[in-house]
PDB file of C-alpha atoms in Angstrom:
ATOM      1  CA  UNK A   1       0.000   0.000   0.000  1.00 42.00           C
ATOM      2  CA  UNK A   2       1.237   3.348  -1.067  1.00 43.00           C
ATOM      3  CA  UNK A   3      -0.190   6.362   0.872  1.00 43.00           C
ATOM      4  CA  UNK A   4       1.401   9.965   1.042  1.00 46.00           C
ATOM      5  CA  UNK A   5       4.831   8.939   0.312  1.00 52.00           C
ATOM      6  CA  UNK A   6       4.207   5.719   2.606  1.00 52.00           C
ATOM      7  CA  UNK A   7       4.424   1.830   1.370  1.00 55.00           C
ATOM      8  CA  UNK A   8       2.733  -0.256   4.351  1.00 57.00           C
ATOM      9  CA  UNK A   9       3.444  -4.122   3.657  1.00 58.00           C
ATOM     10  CA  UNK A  10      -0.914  -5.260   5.213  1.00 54.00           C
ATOM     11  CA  UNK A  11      -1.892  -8.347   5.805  1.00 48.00           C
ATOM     12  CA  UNK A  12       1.519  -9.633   6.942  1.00 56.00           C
ATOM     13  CA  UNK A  13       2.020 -12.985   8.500  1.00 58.00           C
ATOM     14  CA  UNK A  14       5.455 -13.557   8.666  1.00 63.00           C
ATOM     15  CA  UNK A  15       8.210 -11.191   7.327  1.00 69.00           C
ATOM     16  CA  UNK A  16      10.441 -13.670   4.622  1.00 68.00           C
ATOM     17  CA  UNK A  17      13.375 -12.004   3.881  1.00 71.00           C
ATOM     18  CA  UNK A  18      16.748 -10.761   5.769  1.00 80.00           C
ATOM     19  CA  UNK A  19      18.868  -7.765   5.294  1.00 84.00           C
ATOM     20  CA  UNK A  20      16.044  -5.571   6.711  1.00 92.00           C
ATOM     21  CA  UNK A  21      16.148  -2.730   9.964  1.00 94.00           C
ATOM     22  CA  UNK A  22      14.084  -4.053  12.600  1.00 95.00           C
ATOM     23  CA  UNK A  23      12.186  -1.556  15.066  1.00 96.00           C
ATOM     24  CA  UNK A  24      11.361  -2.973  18.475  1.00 97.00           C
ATOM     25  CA  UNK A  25       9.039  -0.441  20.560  1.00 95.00           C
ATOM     26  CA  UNK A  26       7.172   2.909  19.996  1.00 93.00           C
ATOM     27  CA  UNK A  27       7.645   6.295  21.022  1.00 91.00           C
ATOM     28  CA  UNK A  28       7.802   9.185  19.394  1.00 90.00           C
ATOM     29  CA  UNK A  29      11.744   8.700  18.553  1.00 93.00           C
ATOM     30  CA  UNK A  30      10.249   6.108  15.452  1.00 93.00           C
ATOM     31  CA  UNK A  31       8.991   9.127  13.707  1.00 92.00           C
ATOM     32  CA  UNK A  32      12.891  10.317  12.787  1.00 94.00           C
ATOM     33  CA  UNK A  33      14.233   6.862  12.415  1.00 95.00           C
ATOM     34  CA  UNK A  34      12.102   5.940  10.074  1.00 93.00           C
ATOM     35  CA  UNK A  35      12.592   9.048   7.865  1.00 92.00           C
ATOM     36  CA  UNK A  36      16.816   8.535   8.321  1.00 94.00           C
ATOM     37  CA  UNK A  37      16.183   5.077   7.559  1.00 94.00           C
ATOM     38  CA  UNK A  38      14.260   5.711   4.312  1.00 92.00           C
ATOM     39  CA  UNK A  39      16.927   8.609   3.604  1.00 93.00           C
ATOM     40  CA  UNK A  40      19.873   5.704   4.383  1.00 93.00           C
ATOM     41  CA  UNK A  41      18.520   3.358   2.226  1.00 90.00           C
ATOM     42  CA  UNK A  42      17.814   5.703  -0.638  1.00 89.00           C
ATOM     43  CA  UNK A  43      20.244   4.243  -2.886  1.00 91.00           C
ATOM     44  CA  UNK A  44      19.568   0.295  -1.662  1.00 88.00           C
ATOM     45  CA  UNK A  45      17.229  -2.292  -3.998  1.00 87.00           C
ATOM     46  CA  UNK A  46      14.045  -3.285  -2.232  1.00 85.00           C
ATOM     47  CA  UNK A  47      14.960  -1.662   0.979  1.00 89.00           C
ATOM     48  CA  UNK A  48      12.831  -2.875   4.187  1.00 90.00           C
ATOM     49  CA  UNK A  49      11.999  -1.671   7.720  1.00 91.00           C
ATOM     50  CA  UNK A  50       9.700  -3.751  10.019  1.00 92.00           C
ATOM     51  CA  UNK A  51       8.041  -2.298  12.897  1.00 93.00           C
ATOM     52  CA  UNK A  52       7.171  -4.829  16.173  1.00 93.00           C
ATOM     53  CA  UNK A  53       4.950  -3.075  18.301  1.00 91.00           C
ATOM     54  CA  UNK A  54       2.045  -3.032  19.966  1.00 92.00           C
ATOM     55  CA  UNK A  55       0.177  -0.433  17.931  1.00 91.00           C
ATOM     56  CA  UNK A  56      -2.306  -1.798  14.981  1.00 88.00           C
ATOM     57  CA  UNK A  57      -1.275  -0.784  11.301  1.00 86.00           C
ATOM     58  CA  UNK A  58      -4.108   1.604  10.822  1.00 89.00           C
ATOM     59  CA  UNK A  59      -2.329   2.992  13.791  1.00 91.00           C
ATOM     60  CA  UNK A  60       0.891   3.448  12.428  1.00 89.00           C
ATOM     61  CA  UNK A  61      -0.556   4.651   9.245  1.00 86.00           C
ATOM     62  CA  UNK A  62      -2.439   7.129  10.634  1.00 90.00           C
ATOM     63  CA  UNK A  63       0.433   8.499  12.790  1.00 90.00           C
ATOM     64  CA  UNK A  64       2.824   8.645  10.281  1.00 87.00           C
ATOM     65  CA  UNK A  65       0.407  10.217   7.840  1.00 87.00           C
ATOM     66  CA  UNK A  66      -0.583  13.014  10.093  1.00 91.00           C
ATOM     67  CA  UNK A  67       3.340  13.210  11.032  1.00 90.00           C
ATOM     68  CA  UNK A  68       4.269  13.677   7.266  1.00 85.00           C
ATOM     69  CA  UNK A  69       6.555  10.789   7.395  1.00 85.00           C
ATOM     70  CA  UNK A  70       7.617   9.744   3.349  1.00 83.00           C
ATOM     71  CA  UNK A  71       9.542   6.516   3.246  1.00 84.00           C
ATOM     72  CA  UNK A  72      10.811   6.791  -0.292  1.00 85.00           C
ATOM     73  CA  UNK A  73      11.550   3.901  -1.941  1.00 87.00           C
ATOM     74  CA  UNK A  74      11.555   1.843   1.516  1.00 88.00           C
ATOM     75  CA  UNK A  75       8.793  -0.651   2.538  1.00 87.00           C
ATOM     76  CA  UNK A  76       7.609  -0.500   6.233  1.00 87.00           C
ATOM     77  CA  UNK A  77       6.377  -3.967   7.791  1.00 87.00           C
ATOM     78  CA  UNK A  78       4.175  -3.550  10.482  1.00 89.00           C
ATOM     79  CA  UNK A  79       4.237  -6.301  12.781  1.00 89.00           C
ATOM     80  CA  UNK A  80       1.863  -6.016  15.675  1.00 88.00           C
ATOM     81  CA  UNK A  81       2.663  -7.344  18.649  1.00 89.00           C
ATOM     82  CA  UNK A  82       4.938  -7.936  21.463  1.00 92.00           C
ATOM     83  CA  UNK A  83       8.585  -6.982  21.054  1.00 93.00           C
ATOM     84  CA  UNK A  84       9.843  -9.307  23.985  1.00 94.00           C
ATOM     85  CA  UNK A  85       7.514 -11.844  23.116  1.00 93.00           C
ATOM     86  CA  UNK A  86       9.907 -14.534  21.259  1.00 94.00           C
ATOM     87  CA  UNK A  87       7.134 -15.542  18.660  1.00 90.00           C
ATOM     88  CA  UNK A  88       6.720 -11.967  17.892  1.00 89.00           C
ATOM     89  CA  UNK A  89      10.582 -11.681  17.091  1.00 92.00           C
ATOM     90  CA  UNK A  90      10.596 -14.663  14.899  1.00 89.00           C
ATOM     91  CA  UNK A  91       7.957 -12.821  12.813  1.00 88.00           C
ATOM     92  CA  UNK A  92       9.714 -10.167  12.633  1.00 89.00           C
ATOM     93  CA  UNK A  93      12.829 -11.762  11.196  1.00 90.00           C
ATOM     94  CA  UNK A  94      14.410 -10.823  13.581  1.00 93.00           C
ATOM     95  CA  UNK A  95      17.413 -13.168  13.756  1.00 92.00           C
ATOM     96  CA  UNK A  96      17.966 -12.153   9.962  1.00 92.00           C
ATOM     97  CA  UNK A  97      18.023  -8.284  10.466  1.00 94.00           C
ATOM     98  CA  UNK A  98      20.787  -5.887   9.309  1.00 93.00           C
ATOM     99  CA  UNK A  99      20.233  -4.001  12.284  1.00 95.00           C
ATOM    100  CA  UNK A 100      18.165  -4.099  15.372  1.00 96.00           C
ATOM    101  CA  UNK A 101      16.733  -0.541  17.334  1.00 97.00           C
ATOM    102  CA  UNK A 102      15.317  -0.708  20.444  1.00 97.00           C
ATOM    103  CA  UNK A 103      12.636   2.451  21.793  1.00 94.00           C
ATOM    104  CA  UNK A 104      12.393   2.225  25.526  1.00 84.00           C
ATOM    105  CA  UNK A 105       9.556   3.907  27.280  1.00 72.00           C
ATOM    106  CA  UNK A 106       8.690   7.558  26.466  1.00 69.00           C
ATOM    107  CA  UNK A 107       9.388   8.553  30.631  1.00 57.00           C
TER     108      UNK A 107
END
């Protein structure tokens, strides 16, 4: 799906393929990581960044639309769920991730 400058992977059930960013968390830090992401991987084929939170994908959508966040040519993966819950990694890929950012708390 390509909204406003956004391309949300729905319906996911398992993410199948490696070389991705993996975020693990929200708070309002994702909002510049995922636009320095995008910007990083400007120049990459098929770049990917998952997102393993709690917060739905209409969610997500809706924040980063009303945040003006453009991902470029990068596809964001919205995995919903918990991030220290070891099923919810696995979706995630995360064991095949380039890299691996953790958001703590917002306090």
């Amino acid at each position: 799906m390509n909204m406003s400058g956004i391309k949300i992977v729905k319906n996911l059930r398992k993410l199948n393929r490696g070389n991705h960013s993996l975020i693990l968390g929200w708070s309002h830090r994702v909002y510049p990581i995922i636009k320095e992401l995008a910007i990083a991987n400007a120049n990459q084929r098929k770049p990917a960044v998952a997102l393993l939170s709690p917060r739905t994908q209409d969610q997500v959508l809706a924040d980063l639309e009303s945040r003006s966040v453009e991902t470029q040519n990068t596809r964001l993966a919205v995995i919903t769920g918990d991030p220290t819950d070891v099923g919810a990694l696995v979706l995630a890929s995360a064991s095949n991730a380039r890299s691996i950012i953790v958001l703590g708390d917002e306090s």
